[in-house]
C-alpha atoms as a printed R data frame, in Angstrom:
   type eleno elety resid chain resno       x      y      z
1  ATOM     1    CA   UNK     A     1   0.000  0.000  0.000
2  ATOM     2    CA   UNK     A     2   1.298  3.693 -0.781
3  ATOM     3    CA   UNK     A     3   1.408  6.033  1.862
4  ATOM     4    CA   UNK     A     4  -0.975  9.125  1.174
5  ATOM     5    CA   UNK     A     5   0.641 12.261  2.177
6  ATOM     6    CA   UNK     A     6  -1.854 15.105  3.405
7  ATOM     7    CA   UNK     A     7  -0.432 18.938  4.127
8  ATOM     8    CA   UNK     A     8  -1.970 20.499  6.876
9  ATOM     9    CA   UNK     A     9  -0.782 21.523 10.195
10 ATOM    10    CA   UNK     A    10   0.327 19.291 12.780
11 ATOM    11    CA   UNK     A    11  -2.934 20.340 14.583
12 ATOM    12    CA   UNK     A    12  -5.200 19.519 11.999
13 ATOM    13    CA   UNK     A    13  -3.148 16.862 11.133
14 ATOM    14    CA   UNK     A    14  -3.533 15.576 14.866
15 ATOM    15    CA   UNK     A    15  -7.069 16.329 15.031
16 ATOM    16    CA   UNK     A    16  -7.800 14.382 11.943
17 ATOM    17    CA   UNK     A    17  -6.208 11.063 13.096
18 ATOM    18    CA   UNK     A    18  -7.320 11.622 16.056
19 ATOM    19    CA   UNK     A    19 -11.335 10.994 14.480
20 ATOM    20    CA   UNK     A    20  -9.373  7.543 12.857
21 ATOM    21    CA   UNK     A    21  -9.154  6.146 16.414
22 ATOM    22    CA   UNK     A    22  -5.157  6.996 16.179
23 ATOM    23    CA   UNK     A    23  -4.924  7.548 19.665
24 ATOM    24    CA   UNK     A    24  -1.854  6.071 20.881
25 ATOM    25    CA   UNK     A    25   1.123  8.429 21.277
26 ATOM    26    CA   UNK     A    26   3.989  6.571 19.671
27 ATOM    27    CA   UNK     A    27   6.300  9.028 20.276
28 ATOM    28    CA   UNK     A    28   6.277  7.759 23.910
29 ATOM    29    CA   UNK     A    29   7.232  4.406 22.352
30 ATOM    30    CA   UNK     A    30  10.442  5.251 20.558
31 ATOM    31    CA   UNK     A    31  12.340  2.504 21.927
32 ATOM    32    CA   UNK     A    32   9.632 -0.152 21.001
33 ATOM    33    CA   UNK     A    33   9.802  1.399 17.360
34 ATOM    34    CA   UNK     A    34  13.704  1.147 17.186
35 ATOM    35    CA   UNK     A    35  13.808 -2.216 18.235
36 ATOM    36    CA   UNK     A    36  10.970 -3.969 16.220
37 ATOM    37    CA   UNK     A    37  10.370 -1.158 13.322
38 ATOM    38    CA   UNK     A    38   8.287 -4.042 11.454
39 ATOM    39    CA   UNK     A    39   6.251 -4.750 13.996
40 ATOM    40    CA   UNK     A    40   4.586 -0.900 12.550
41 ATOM    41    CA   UNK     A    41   2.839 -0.270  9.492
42 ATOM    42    CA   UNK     A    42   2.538  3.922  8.498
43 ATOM    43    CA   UNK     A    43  -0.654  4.540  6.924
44 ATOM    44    CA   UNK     A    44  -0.371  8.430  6.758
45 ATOM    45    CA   UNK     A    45   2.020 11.182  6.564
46 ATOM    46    CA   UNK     A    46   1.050 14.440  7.533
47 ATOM    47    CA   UNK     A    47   3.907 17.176  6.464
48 ATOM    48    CA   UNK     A    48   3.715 20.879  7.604
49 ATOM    49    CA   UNK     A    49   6.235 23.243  6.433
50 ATOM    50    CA   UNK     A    50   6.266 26.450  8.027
51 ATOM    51    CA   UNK     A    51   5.987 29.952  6.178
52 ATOM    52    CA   UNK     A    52   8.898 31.786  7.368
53 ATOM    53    CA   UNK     A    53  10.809 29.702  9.872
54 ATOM    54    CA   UNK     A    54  12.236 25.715  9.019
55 ATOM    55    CA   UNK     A    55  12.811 25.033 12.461
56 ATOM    56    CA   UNK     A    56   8.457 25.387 12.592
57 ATOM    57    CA   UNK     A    57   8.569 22.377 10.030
58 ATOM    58    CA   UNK     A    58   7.297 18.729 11.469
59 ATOM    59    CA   UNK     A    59   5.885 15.563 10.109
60 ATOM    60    CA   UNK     A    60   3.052 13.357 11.977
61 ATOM    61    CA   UNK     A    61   2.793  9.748 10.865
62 ATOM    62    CA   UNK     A    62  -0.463  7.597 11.220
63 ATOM    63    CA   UNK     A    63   0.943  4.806 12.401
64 ATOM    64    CA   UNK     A    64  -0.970  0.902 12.730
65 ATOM    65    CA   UNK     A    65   1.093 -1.633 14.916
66 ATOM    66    CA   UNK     A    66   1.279 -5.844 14.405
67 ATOM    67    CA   UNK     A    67  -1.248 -5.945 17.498
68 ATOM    68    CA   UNK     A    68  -3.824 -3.724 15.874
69 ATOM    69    CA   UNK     A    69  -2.686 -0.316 17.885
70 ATOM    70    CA   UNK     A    70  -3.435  3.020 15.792
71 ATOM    71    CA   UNK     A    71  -1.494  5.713 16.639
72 ATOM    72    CA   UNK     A    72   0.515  9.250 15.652
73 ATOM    73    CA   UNK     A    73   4.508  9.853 15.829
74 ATOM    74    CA   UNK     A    74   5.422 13.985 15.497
75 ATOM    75    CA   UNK     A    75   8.773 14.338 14.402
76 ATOM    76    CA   UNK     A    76  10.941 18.042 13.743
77 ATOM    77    CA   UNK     A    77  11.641 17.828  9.894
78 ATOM    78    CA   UNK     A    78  14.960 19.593  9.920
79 ATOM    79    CA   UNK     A    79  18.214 16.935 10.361
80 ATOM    80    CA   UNK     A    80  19.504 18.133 13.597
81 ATOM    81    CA   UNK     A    81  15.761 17.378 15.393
82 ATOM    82    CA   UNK     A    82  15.189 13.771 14.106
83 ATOM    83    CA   UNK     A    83  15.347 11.226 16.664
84 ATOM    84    CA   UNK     A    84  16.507  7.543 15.888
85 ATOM    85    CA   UNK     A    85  12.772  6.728 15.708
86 ATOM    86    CA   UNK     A    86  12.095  9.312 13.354
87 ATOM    87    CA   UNK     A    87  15.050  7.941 10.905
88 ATOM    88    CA   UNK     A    88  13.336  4.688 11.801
89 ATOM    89    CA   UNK     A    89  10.427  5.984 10.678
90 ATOM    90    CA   UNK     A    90  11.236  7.588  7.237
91 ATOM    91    CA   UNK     A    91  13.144  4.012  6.368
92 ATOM    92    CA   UNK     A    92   9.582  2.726  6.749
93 ATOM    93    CA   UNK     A    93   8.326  4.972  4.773
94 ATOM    94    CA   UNK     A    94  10.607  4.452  2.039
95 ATOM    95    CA   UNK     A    95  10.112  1.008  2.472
96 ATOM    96    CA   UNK     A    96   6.386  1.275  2.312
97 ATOM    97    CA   UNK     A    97   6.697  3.152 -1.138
98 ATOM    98    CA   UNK     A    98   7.927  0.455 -2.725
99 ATOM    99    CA   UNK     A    99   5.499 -2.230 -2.237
């Protein structure tokens, strides 16, 4: 499956998977990601780019675990905010694209 890329802000973005029933707050989970990243499935990819500032940039994945779990992950977009779970993350996506 392709991953379907909205633009919105993170709020929107939030609120929207939010009404999916992706409640669970991965980014409290980065350790579980890092260690099993296949055990996750992304399903969407919300990007915001700020107007004037990069540092206000940030994706929000939709993420689905093996066990059913629906979730979101916010991560900074510029290099020097990713965490390990967000390059996790993006590898997945990457991944994901080319199924």
């Amino acid at each position: 499956m392709k991953n379907r890329y909205h633009y919105a802000s993170v709020l929107k973005a939030l609120e929207e998977l939010k009404a999916m029933d992706f409640v669970v707050d991965y980014n409290l989970q980065e350790e579980a990601i890092m260690r099993n990243p296949n055990n996750y499935t992304i399903l969407h990819i919300y990007r915001y780019e700020g107007d004037s500032n990069p540092d206000d940039e940030a994706i929000v994945y939709g993420i689905k675990s093996h066990t059913g779990e629906k979730g979101v992950f916010v991560a900074g977009f510029s290099p020097n905010s990713e965490s390990e779970a967000a390059k996790v993350l993006y590898e997945l996506t990457i991944k994901g694209n080319k199924q």
